[in-house]
XYZ file of N, CA, C and O in Angstrom:
784
model
N 13.685 -18.071 -27.094
C 13.271 -16.671 -27.100
C 11.742 -16.620 -26.980
O 11.033 -17.386 -27.617
N 11.283 -15.704 -26.157
C 9.849 -15.551 -25.916
C 9.280 -14.421 -26.765
O 9.982 -13.478 -27.134
N 7.987 -14.532 -27.029
C 7.267 -13.427 -27.682
C 6.860 -12.394 -26.646
O 6.848 -11.197 -26.923
N 6.506 -12.870 -25.432
C 6.028 -11.993 -24.367
C 6.624 -12.453 -23.046
O 6.636 -13.647 -22.750
N 7.089 -11.499 -22.256
C 7.493 -11.763 -20.874
C 6.608 -10.902 -19.993
O 6.557 -9.680 -20.139
N 5.904 -11.539 -19.084
C 5.025 -10.840 -18.143
C 5.742 -10.797 -16.806
O 6.167 -11.835 -16.289
N 5.882 -9.611 -16.249
C 6.567 -9.450 -14.969
C 5.514 -9.302 -13.880
O 4.773 -8.332 -13.842
N 5.426 -10.294 -13.018
C 4.483 -10.280 -11.908
C 3.334 -11.237 -12.127
O 2.694 -11.232 -13.180
N 3.101 -12.089 -11.122
C 2.026 -13.081 -11.205
C 0.947 -12.791 -10.181
O 0.447 -13.673 -9.502
N 0.594 -11.504 -10.062
C -0.583 -11.122 -9.295
C -1.791 -11.234 -10.205
O -1.719 -11.814 -11.304
N -2.909 -10.685 -9.794
C -4.137 -10.803 -10.575
C -3.974 -10.184 -11.967
O -4.402 -10.777 -12.960
N -3.345 -9.036 -12.068
C -3.200 -8.385 -13.376
C -2.293 -9.198 -14.293
O -2.634 -9.469 -15.452
N -1.144 -9.619 -13.784
C -0.244 -10.449 -14.587
C -0.883 -11.769 -14.966
O -0.757 -12.246 -16.102
N -1.596 -12.379 -14.015
C -2.258 -13.661 -14.258
C -3.342 -13.528 -15.322
O -3.461 -14.378 -16.219
N -4.144 -12.469 -15.236
C -5.209 -12.256 -16.225
C -4.610 -11.972 -17.602
O -5.127 -12.446 -18.630
N -3.520 -11.226 -17.627
C -2.836 -10.943 -18.895
C -2.303 -12.233 -19.506
O -2.474 -12.487 -20.697
N -1.670 -13.060 -18.670
C -1.130 -14.334 -19.157
C -2.238 -15.220 -19.710
O -2.101 -15.824 -20.778
N -3.330 -15.309 -18.991
C -4.438 -16.160 -19.442
C -4.981 -15.679 -20.781
O -5.230 -16.471 -21.686
N -5.199 -14.377 -20.905
C -5.756 -13.841 -22.148
C -4.793 -14.058 -23.314
O -5.191 -14.508 -24.389
N -3.502 -13.763 -23.112
C -2.526 -13.925 -24.195
C -2.282 -15.389 -24.540
O -1.884 -15.711 -25.658
N -2.549 -16.294 -23.577
C -2.334 -17.721 -23.829
C -3.326 -18.284 -24.849
O -3.163 -19.409 -25.317
N -4.308 -17.509 -25.207
C -5.282 -17.936 -26.219
C -4.711 -17.812 -27.632
O -5.313 -18.279 -28.593
N -3.549 -17.166 -27.743
C -2.940 -16.924 -29.047
C -1.672 -17.767 -29.192
O -1.130 -18.282 -28.225
N -1.206 -17.866 -30.407
C -0.012 -18.652 -30.700
C 1.244 -17.835 -30.361
O 1.920 -17.305 -31.238
N 1.514 -17.718 -29.066
C 2.653 -16.946 -28.574
C 3.442 -17.778 -27.569
O 2.857 -18.565 -26.821
N 4.726 -17.566 -27.534
C 5.555 -18.188 -26.507
C 5.673 -17.161 -25.374
O 6.236 -16.079 -25.559
N 5.132 -17.527 -24.202
C 4.984 -16.565 -23.104
C 5.669 -17.080 -21.850
O 5.540 -18.250 -21.485
N 6.350 -16.158 -21.173
C 6.968 -16.451 -19.889
C 6.426 -15.444 -18.869
O 6.322 -14.255 -19.155
N 6.073 -15.942 -17.695
C 5.615 -15.072 -16.610
C 6.618 -15.195 -15.469
O 6.887 -16.297 -14.980
N 7.161 -14.059 -15.048
C 8.154 -14.023 -13.978
C 7.518 -13.523 -12.685
O 6.763 -12.560 -12.689
N 7.863 -14.181 -11.585
C 7.366 -13.774 -10.273
C 8.508 -13.878 -9.278
O 9.165 -14.917 -9.195
N 8.755 -12.810 -8.533
C 9.854 -12.814 -7.569
C 9.559 -13.649 -6.327
O 10.467 -14.110 -5.648
N 8.291 -13.859 -6.008
C 7.903 -14.627 -4.817
C 7.902 -16.127 -5.125
O 8.083 -16.547 -6.263
N 7.642 -16.934 -4.080
C 7.621 -18.385 -4.257
C 6.246 -18.923 -4.643
O 6.047 -20.136 -4.754
N 5.279 -18.024 -4.848
C 3.950 -18.409 -5.302
C 3.301 -17.210 -5.976
O 3.784 -16.085 -5.869
N 2.194 -17.442 -6.648
C 1.477 -16.355 -7.317
C 0.666 -15.561 -6.291
O 0.316 -16.072 -5.224
N 0.379 -14.332 -6.613
C -0.518 -13.466 -5.820
C -0.104 -13.326 -4.361
O -0.941 -13.278 -3.475
N 1.175 -13.231 -4.108
C 1.654 -13.149 -2.724
C 1.807 -11.729 -2.194
O 2.183 -11.552 -1.049
N 1.530 -10.738 -2.994
C 1.701 -9.352 -2.527
C 0.363 -8.624 -2.552
O -0.556 -8.990 -1.837
N 0.219 -7.578 -3.358
C -1.000 -6.752 -3.352
C -2.252 -7.566 -3.661
O -3.303 -7.361 -3.047
N -2.164 -8.498 -4.593
C -3.349 -9.288 -4.951
C -3.845 -10.123 -3.782
O -5.056 -10.264 -3.583
N -2.933 -10.671 -3.009
C -3.323 -11.508 -1.864
C -4.002 -10.669 -0.782
O -4.885 -11.145 -0.067
N -3.595 -9.408 -0.672
C -4.130 -8.527 0.370
C -5.379 -7.770 -0.077
O -5.974 -7.056 0.707
N -5.779 -7.949 -1.318
C -6.949 -7.260 -1.846
C -8.202 -7.671 -1.083
O -8.314 -8.791 -0.612
N -9.164 -6.771 -0.977
C -10.394 -7.046 -0.214
C -11.269 -8.120 -0.847
O -12.086 -8.733 -0.171
N -11.141 -8.328 -2.130
C -11.939 -9.343 -2.807
C -13.328 -8.880 -3.207
O -14.139 -9.672 -3.666
N -13.612 -7.606 -3.054
C -14.921 -7.085 -3.442
C -14.944 -6.841 -4.954
O -14.057 -6.187 -5.496
N -15.948 -7.370 -5.608
C -16.157 -7.117 -7.025
C -17.161 -5.974 -7.100
O -18.363 -6.154 -6.904
N -16.633 -4.780 -7.310
C -17.443 -3.563 -7.227
C -18.519 -3.505 -8.311
O -18.360 -4.071 -9.391
N -19.573 -2.790 -8.007
C -20.726 -2.694 -8.896
C -20.532 -1.769 -10.081
O -21.286 -1.821 -11.040
N -19.567 -0.875 -10.018
C -19.290 0.005 -11.141
C -20.033 1.323 -11.130
O -19.959 2.084 -12.075
N -20.745 1.634 -10.066
C -21.567 2.843 -10.016
C -20.853 4.046 -9.404
O -21.305 5.168 -9.571
N -19.754 3.828 -8.685
C -19.144 4.908 -7.908
C -18.049 5.673 -8.650
O -17.800 6.833 -8.345
N -17.409 5.046 -9.623
C -16.325 5.725 -10.336
C -16.889 6.861 -11.181
O -18.018 6.796 -11.668
N -16.106 7.889 -11.356
C -16.565 9.073 -12.078
C -16.822 8.752 -13.553
O -15.994 8.144 -14.226
N -17.987 9.168 -14.020
C -18.341 8.984 -15.424
C -17.333 9.716 -16.305
O -16.921 10.830 -16.011
N -16.932 9.073 -17.394
C -15.982 9.678 -18.324
C -14.544 9.311 -18.046
O -13.654 9.654 -18.824
N -14.291 8.595 -16.951
C -12.926 8.174 -16.627
C -12.709 6.728 -17.087
O -13.668 5.971 -17.289
N -11.449 6.343 -17.215
C -11.120 4.970 -17.572
C -11.614 4.007 -16.493
O -12.185 2.953 -16.800
N -11.429 4.388 -15.236
C -11.912 3.555 -14.133
C -13.424 3.361 -14.235
O -13.938 2.255 -14.045
N -14.138 4.430 -14.545
C -15.580 4.347 -14.693
C -15.992 3.413 -15.822
O -16.966 2.667 -15.700
N -15.249 3.437 -16.897
C -15.542 2.565 -18.032
C -15.251 1.110 -17.711
O -16.031 0.211 -18.027
N -14.114 0.854 -17.066
C -13.662 -0.520 -16.871
C -14.284 -1.232 -15.683
O -14.428 -2.455 -15.700
N -14.664 -0.505 -14.644
C -15.181 -1.148 -13.441
C -16.449 -1.951 -13.728
O -16.564 -3.120 -13.349
N -17.395 -1.362 -14.404
C -18.633 -2.061 -14.741
C -18.403 -3.218 -15.699
O -18.983 -4.292 -15.552
N -17.524 -3.002 -16.673
C -17.205 -4.081 -17.622
C -16.551 -5.251 -16.890
O -16.866 -6.415 -17.162
N -15.639 -4.938 -15.981
C -14.976 -5.994 -15.210
C -15.957 -6.769 -14.356
O -15.898 -7.993 -14.264
N -16.886 -6.049 -13.730
C -17.905 -6.698 -12.910
C -18.675 -7.728 -13.724
O -18.908 -8.855 -13.274
N -19.062 -7.354 -14.920
C -19.860 -8.249 -15.765
C -19.065 -9.482 -16.208
O -19.651 -10.513 -16.542
N -17.746 -9.410 -16.194
C -16.922 -10.534 -16.619
C -16.844 -11.641 -15.565
O -16.570 -12.797 -15.901
N -17.072 -11.304 -14.314
C -16.862 -12.281 -13.242
C -17.756 -13.511 -13.344
O -17.311 -14.631 -13.059
N -18.998 -13.357 -13.728
C -19.891 -14.515 -13.816
C -19.384 -15.516 -14.866
O -19.372 -16.724 -14.637
N -18.938 -14.996 -16.000
C -18.406 -15.860 -17.058
C -17.094 -16.513 -16.601
O -16.886 -17.715 -16.811
N -16.229 -15.727 -15.986
C -14.957 -16.271 -15.503
C -15.172 -17.368 -14.463
O -14.478 -18.383 -14.453
N -16.146 -17.173 -13.583
C -16.454 -18.188 -12.570
C -16.897 -19.494 -13.227
O -16.475 -20.574 -12.815
N -17.717 -19.402 -14.268
C -18.151 -20.608 -14.971
C -16.978 -21.321 -15.627
O -16.924 -22.543 -15.660
N -16.036 -20.557 -16.154
C -14.888 -21.141 -16.858
C -13.822 -21.683 -15.910
O -13.199 -22.704 -16.200
N -13.609 -20.999 -14.761
C -12.464 -21.326 -13.911
C -12.813 -21.848 -12.517
O -11.939 -22.351 -11.820
N -14.062 -21.654 -12.077
C -14.517 -22.170 -10.784
C -13.589 -21.771 -9.623
O -13.071 -22.617 -8.906
N -13.420 -20.475 -9.410
C -12.535 -19.979 -8.357
C -13.268 -19.494 -7.113
O -12.659 -19.069 -6.146
N -14.603 -19.539 -7.125
C -15.352 -19.208 -5.918
C -15.915 -17.809 -5.861
O -15.933 -17.196 -4.806
N -16.406 -17.302 -6.956
C -17.059 -15.997 -6.973
C -18.502 -16.135 -6.493
O -19.207 -17.074 -6.875
N -18.942 -15.209 -5.645
C -20.326 -15.190 -5.179
C -20.904 -13.800 -5.393
O -20.332 -12.814 -4.938
N -22.019 -13.722 -6.072
C -22.708 -12.445 -6.265
C -23.594 -12.213 -5.042
O -24.578 -12.905 -4.845
N -23.227 -11.252 -4.217
C -23.911 -11.005 -2.950
C -24.882 -9.842 -3.001
O -25.821 -9.775 -2.215
N -24.614 -8.884 -3.888
C -25.337 -7.619 -3.863
C -24.789 -6.753 -2.745
O -24.088 -7.236 -1.848
N -25.073 -5.468 -2.798
C -24.595 -4.544 -1.767
C -25.556 -3.376 -1.629
O -26.248 -3.003 -2.577
N -25.576 -2.808 -0.427
C -26.393 -1.639 -0.129
C -25.494 -0.468 0.246
O -24.585 -0.621 1.058
N -25.769 0.678 -0.337
C -25.185 1.938 0.120
C -26.325 2.613 0.863
O -27.334 2.981 0.255
N -26.180 2.738 2.173
C -27.315 3.176 2.996
C -27.271 4.660 3.314
O -26.222 5.284 3.317
N -28.465 5.212 3.578
C -28.593 6.618 3.933
C -29.575 6.822 5.067
O -30.573 6.107 5.183
N -29.278 7.827 5.900
C -30.088 8.097 7.091
C -30.916 9.378 6.997
O -31.851 9.559 7.751
N -30.534 10.284 6.075
C -31.207 11.582 6.037
C -31.285 12.117 4.606
O -30.883 11.440 3.660
N -31.777 13.347 4.460
C -31.954 13.949 3.137
C -30.631 14.123 2.401
O -30.565 13.974 1.175
N -29.594 14.451 3.147
C -28.273 14.615 2.546
C -27.792 13.295 1.935
O -27.271 13.258 0.819
N -27.978 12.204 2.672
C -27.611 10.875 2.164
C -28.485 10.496 0.974
O -28.010 9.906 0.004
N -29.764 10.841 1.042
C -30.695 10.545 -0.042
C -30.215 11.200 -1.332
O -30.217 10.575 -2.407
N -29.762 12.430 -1.227
C -29.254 13.155 -2.395
C -28.024 12.457 -2.972
O -27.904 12.281 -4.189
N -27.117 12.056 -2.101
C -25.894 11.384 -2.549
C -26.215 10.038 -3.211
O -25.630 9.673 -4.227
N -27.162 9.308 -2.658
C -27.567 8.023 -3.235
C -28.169 8.225 -4.619
O -27.891 7.459 -5.548
N -28.964 9.272 -4.794
C -29.528 9.578 -6.119
C -28.411 9.911 -7.111
O -28.465 9.507 -8.280
N -27.387 10.630 -6.649
C -26.245 10.956 -7.510
C -25.502 9.690 -7.930
O -25.118 9.544 -9.100
N -25.282 8.780 -6.974
C -24.622 7.506 -7.294
C -25.452 6.714 -8.302
O -24.911 6.120 -9.244
N -26.755 6.696 -8.106
C -27.664 5.990 -8.997
C -27.563 6.552 -10.423
O -27.407 5.803 -11.392
N -27.658 7.876 -10.544
C -27.577 8.517 -11.859
C -26.225 8.273 -12.514
O -26.145 8.001 -13.714
N -25.158 8.365 -11.726
C -23.818 8.109 -12.236
C -23.719 6.665 -12.735
O -23.181 6.393 -13.811
N -24.245 5.734 -11.956
C -24.235 4.324 -12.341
C -24.979 4.071 -13.639
O -24.511 3.301 -14.488
N -26.122 4.727 -13.811
C -26.875 4.558 -15.059
C -26.064 5.056 -16.251
O -26.034 4.416 -17.306
N -25.391 6.206 -16.080
C -24.556 6.736 -17.169
C -23.410 5.781 -17.496
O -22.981 5.695 -18.634
N -22.925 5.052 -16.473
C -21.820 4.110 -16.667
C -22.288 2.755 -17.202
O -21.490 1.863 -17.433
N -23.598 2.594 -17.370
C -24.110 1.352 -17.933
C -24.485 0.293 -16.908
O -24.726 -0.861 -17.264
N -24.568 0.673 -15.636
C -24.990 -0.275 -14.601
C -26.503 -0.442 -14.690
O -27.244 0.494 -14.444
N -26.937 -1.634 -15.037
C -28.363 -1.851 -15.265
C -29.035 -2.621 -14.123
O -30.168 -3.063 -14.255
N -28.356 -2.760 -13.006
C -28.891 -3.554 -11.897
C -29.148 -2.725 -10.645
O -29.328 -3.270 -9.573
N -29.144 -1.415 -10.770
C -29.270 -0.540 -9.603
C -30.726 -0.248 -9.280
O -31.565 -0.151 -10.170
N -30.980 -0.081 -7.986
C -32.343 0.225 -7.537
C -32.238 1.071 -6.263
O -31.429 0.770 -5.385
N -33.020 2.127 -6.182
C -33.126 2.890 -4.936
C -34.294 2.296 -4.171
O -35.403 2.187 -4.703
N -34.032 1.893 -2.940
C -35.074 1.232 -2.146
C -35.309 1.977 -0.833
O -34.428 2.636 -0.306
N -36.531 1.817 -0.335
C -36.954 2.459 0.905
C -37.892 1.523 1.664
O -38.360 0.525 1.125
N -38.204 1.874 2.891
C -39.238 1.194 3.670
C -39.004 -0.289 3.873
O -37.895 -0.731 4.144
N -40.079 -1.053 3.708
C -40.051 -2.491 3.983
C -39.084 -3.251 3.082
O -38.541 -4.277 3.460
N -38.870 -2.736 1.879
C -37.941 -3.396 0.932
C -36.539 -3.463 1.520
O -35.806 -4.432 1.287
N -36.152 -2.461 2.310
C -34.844 -2.474 2.973
C -34.714 -3.700 3.867
O -33.709 -4.409 3.830
N -35.725 -3.947 4.673
C -35.709 -5.080 5.608
C -35.798 -6.422 4.890
O -35.271 -7.422 5.367
N -36.464 -6.448 3.752
C -36.530 -7.681 2.967
C -35.139 -8.098 2.512
O -34.795 -9.276 2.547
N -34.363 -7.117 2.069
C -33.021 -7.403 1.559
C -32.037 -7.647 2.696
O -31.207 -8.544 2.624
N -32.125 -6.844 3.767
C -31.219 -6.986 4.911
C -32.005 -6.821 6.207
O -32.175 -5.711 6.706
N -32.462 -7.931 6.783
C -33.296 -7.876 7.983
C -32.600 -7.255 9.204
O -33.271 -6.737 10.088
N -31.296 -7.278 9.239
C -30.558 -6.779 10.404
C -30.099 -5.329 10.238
O -29.291 -4.841 11.029
N -30.632 -4.662 9.261
C -30.256 -3.281 8.981
C -30.732 -2.361 10.108
O -31.813 -2.554 10.667
N -29.941 -1.378 10.439
C -30.294 -0.376 11.436
C -31.657 0.229 11.093
O -31.908 0.629 9.948
N -32.521 0.319 12.053
C -33.886 0.830 11.809
C -33.896 2.319 11.449
O -34.911 2.830 10.973
N -32.782 3.006 11.661
C -32.683 4.433 11.309
C -32.453 4.658 9.812
O -32.583 5.777 9.318
N -32.088 3.610 9.088
C -31.827 3.746 7.653
C -33.126 4.081 6.927
O -34.144 3.424 7.124
N -33.064 5.121 6.105
C -34.254 5.594 5.380
C -34.251 5.217 3.899
O -35.307 5.095 3.282
N -33.061 5.082 3.322
C -32.945 4.876 1.881
C -31.649 4.100 1.618
O -30.709 4.156 2.412
N -31.630 3.393 0.486
C -30.404 2.691 0.108
C -30.342 2.546 -1.408
O -31.366 2.476 -2.088
N -29.118 2.510 -1.892
C -28.864 2.132 -3.271
C -28.541 0.646 -3.234
O -27.629 0.220 -2.537
N -29.311 -0.139 -3.947
C -29.109 -1.581 -4.006
C -28.431 -1.913 -5.330
O -28.992 -1.680 -6.395
N -27.204 -2.426 -5.240
C -26.441 -2.833 -6.425
C -26.374 -4.356 -6.428
O -25.601 -4.952 -5.673
N -27.188 -4.973 -7.247
C -27.319 -6.435 -7.232
C -26.073 -7.162 -7.716
O -25.822 -8.294 -7.325
N -25.269 -6.534 -8.570
C -24.137 -7.236 -9.179
C -22.870 -7.243 -8.330
O -21.892 -7.893 -8.699
N -22.864 -6.556 -7.209
C -21.678 -6.582 -6.350
C -21.456 -8.009 -5.859
O -22.400 -8.736 -5.565
N -20.197 -8.397 -5.802
C -19.883 -9.754 -5.370
C -18.578 -9.808 -4.606
O -17.937 -8.788 -4.357
N -18.194 -11.019 -4.245
C -16.928 -11.257 -3.544
C -16.236 -12.474 -4.146
O -16.887 -13.397 -4.639
N -14.913 -12.438 -4.085
C -14.089 -13.553 -4.545
C -12.761 -13.474 -3.822
O -12.324 -12.396 -3.421
N -12.120 -14.586 -3.648
C -10.764 -14.589 -3.102
C -9.802 -14.202 -4.216
O -9.685 -14.930 -5.211
N -9.116 -13.065 -4.091
C -8.185 -12.670 -5.149
C -7.069 -13.696 -5.333
O -6.574 -13.900 -6.438
N -6.692 -14.347 -4.240
C -5.638 -15.357 -4.303
C -6.110 -16.555 -5.131
O -5.423 -17.012 -6.045
N -7.306 -17.071 -4.833
C -7.852 -18.203 -5.591
C -8.100 -17.817 -7.049
O -7.904 -18.639 -7.956
N -8.523 -16.583 -7.271
C -8.751 -16.095 -8.625
C -7.451 -16.105 -9.417
O -7.384 -16.608 -10.543
N -6.372 -15.574 -8.815
C -5.073 -15.546 -9.490
C -4.577 -16.961 -9.775
O -4.057 -17.238 -10.865
N -4.739 -17.856 -8.812
C -4.317 -19.250 -9.021
C -5.059 -19.856 -10.211
O -4.460 -20.498 -11.078
N -6.365 -19.646 -10.263
C -7.160 -20.199 -11.365
C -6.714 -19.636 -12.713
O -6.604 -20.376 -13.700
N -6.451 -18.337 -12.759
C -5.995 -17.713 -14.002
C -4.644 -18.276 -14.434
O -4.444 -18.612 -15.608
N -3.711 -18.389 -13.484
C -2.369 -18.893 -13.806
C -2.426 -20.361 -14.217
O -1.773 -20.769 -15.185
N -3.191 -21.171 -13.494
C -3.307 -22.586 -13.864
C -3.825 -22.743 -15.288
O -3.321 -23.557 -16.055
N -4.824 -21.932 -15.654
C -5.353 -21.996 -17.006
C -4.322 -21.539 -18.024
O -4.171 -22.149 -19.093
N -3.583 -20.482 -17.694
C -2.535 -19.993 -18.597
C -1.452 -21.052 -18.801
O -0.998 -21.279 -19.931
N -1.054 -21.721 -17.721
C -0.033 -22.772 -17.820
C -0.552 -23.935 -18.672
O 0.169 -24.469 -19.522
N -1.803 -24.311 -18.470
C -2.412 -25.362 -19.287
C -2.347 -24.982 -20.762
O -2.159 -25.838 -21.628
N -2.471 -23.695 -21.037
C -2.421 -23.194 -22.420
C -1.005 -22.921 -22.909
O -0.834 -22.372 -23.992
N 0.017 -23.269 -22.113
C 1.396 -23.179 -22.591
C 2.272 -22.088 -22.003
O 3.450 -21.983 -22.341
N 1.739 -21.255 -21.125
C 2.561 -20.210 -20.503
C 3.544 -20.862 -19.529
O 3.185 -21.777 -18.792
N 4.767 -20.381 -19.529
C 5.788 -20.884 -18.603
C 5.889 -19.924 -17.417
O 6.111 -18.728 -17.598
N 5.696 -20.440 -16.212
C 5.789 -19.646 -14.988
C 7.131 -19.903 -14.327
O 7.502 -21.055 -14.093
N 7.858 -18.826 -14.028
C 9.144 -18.937 -13.339
C 9.029 -18.188 -12.013
O 9.024 -16.962 -11.988
N 8.914 -18.954 -10.940
C 8.826 -18.385 -9.598
C 10.220 -18.075 -9.073
O 11.221 -18.616 -9.559
N 10.282 -17.220 -8.046
C 11.532 -16.798 -7.408
C 12.523 -16.243 -8.430
O 13.720 -16.473 -8.358
N 11.992 -15.518 -9.406
C 12.786 -14.841 -10.428
C 12.511 -13.349 -10.331
O 11.566 -12.832 -10.935
N 13.313 -12.668 -9.546
C 13.167 -11.220 -9.369
C 13.854 -10.496 -10.513
O 15.030 -10.746 -10.813
N 13.118 -9.599 -11.169
C 13.695 -8.828 -12.263
C 14.633 -7.778 -11.677
O 14.238 -6.971 -10.837
N 15.866 -7.813 -12.144
C 16.892 -6.875 -11.686
C 17.011 -5.690 -12.649
O 17.091 -4.539 -12.238
N 17.010 -6.001 -13.948
C 17.108 -4.944 -14.959
C 16.647 -5.493 -16.305
O 16.500 -6.703 -16.486
N 16.421 -4.570 -17.242
C 16.010 -4.933 -18.600
C 16.864 -4.127 -19.576
O 16.986 -2.903 -19.444
N 17.432 -4.819 -20.545
C 18.180 -4.161 -21.611
C 17.403 -4.290 -22.909
O 16.913 -5.375 -23.245
N 17.300 -3.186 -23.646
C 16.644 -3.210 -24.951
C 17.726 -3.116 -26.018
O 18.492 -2.152 -26.067
N 17.801 -4.142 -26.834
C 18.715 -4.138 -27.967
C 17.893 -3.883 -29.224
O 16.690 -3.654 -29.157
N 18.542 -3.928 -30.391
C 17.828 -3.604 -31.632
C 16.632 -4.501 -31.886
O 15.569 -4.045 -32.289
N 16.791 -5.803 -31.654
C 15.738 -6.744 -32.024
C 15.211 -7.573 -30.859
O 14.465 -8.519 -31.060
N 15.627 -7.240 -29.638
C 15.183 -8.042 -28.497
C 15.340 -7.280 -27.189
O 16.035 -6.268 -27.103
N 14.648 -7.806 -26.174
C 14.824 -7.360 -24.797
C 15.513 -8.479 -24.040
O 15.203 -9.658 -24.253
N 16.420 -8.122 -23.153
C 17.015 -9.100 -22.249
C 16.588 -8.722 -20.841
O 16.892 -7.631 -20.355
N 15.843 -9.607 -20.211
C 15.364 -9.396 -18.851
C 16.306 -10.149 -17.919
O 16.405 -11.375 -17.987
N 17.003 -9.398 -17.084
C 17.957 -9.992 -16.144
C 17.249 -10.228 -14.814
O 16.681 -9.295 -14.243
N 17.243 -11.469 -14.349
C 16.664 -11.786 -13.045
C 17.782 -12.225 -12.106
O 18.939 -12.351 -12.507
N 17.426 -12.473 -10.857
C 18.399 -12.952 -9.879
C 18.884 -14.363 -10.215
O 19.863 -14.833 -9.640
N 18.229 -15.050 -11.176
C 18.594 -16.423 -11.528
C 19.135 -16.598 -12.937
O 19.948 -17.476 -13.186
N 18.629 -15.780 -13.884
C 18.973 -16.022 -15.296
C 18.654 -14.794 -16.129
O 18.029 -13.845 -15.672
N 19.109 -14.838 -17.378
C 18.746 -13.831 -18.372
C 17.701 -14.451 -19.293
O 17.879 -15.566 -19.789
N 16.621 -13.739 -19.531
C 15.525 -14.233 -20.337
C 15.332 -13.267 -21.498
O 15.279 -12.048 -21.296
N 15.175 -13.809 -22.674
C 15.141 -12.973 -23.881
C 13.741 -13.000 -24.504
O 13.115 -14.038 -24.617
N 13.303 -11.815 -24.913
C 12.041 -11.675 -25.647
C 12.316 -10.890 -26.917
O 13.096 -9.930 -26.895
N 11.670 -11.308 -27.963
C 11.853 -10.592 -29.246
C 11.215 -9.210 -29.154
O 10.221 -9.015 -28.466
N 11.810 -8.268 -29.846
C 11.272 -6.910 -29.919
C 10.383 -6.846 -31.142
O 10.807 -7.089 -32.255
N 9.115 -6.561 -30.908
C 8.165 -6.557 -32.034
C 7.876 -5.128 -32.424
O 7.582 -4.282 -31.645
C-alpha cells in the first residue's frame, strides 16, 4: 500500500514526486506513456519566464517569479541544462514605451528584482542584431531556457533514487474511494493508497 500515488510523469508530476521523496513516504508515480514527459511537458517551449508579465495579485503572478528563482538551484542539484539567457521585450514607439513601463512596474510589484528599462546604445550592447527601429526595451536578466524533457528526466531520476516507484505504461482507468483507502485501477493492475 502506498502513501501517495502520483498520476502523470510530466514536469508537474515529476517535481511533485521529487519533492515528496524527501519525506518518509511510500510513493508510486503512474504514467500511461512508455517514458516520462511524453505529452505536454515534452512539447513545452522550455522558456523559464521572468515573472513580470502575470497579473499582480494572481496565483500565477505569485508563482512565476518564485519558480524562476528556483531554476538556478535546481540546475546545481540536478544538472539538466538550464541556461540563463535574459530576454528583451522591445518597443518601437510611445505606445510600446508605455506598455514596457507598465510591465516594469508590474514586475517590481511581483518581486522581480532584475528588470531594467534600456534605451540607445545599451540596446545594441545587449543585442547587436536588434532592429535599428527599436527605441526601448524591458530587459529581464533572469529569463532562461531549459529542455522540459531533460528537466523531467532529472526530477524523476532523483525521485527514483530517493525511493519513488515509477510505473510506465500504466494508464489510469478509474479510481475508487473506500473508507480507508483509494484503489487506482490501471490498464495493468490495481494500486492501493491509504486514505489519510
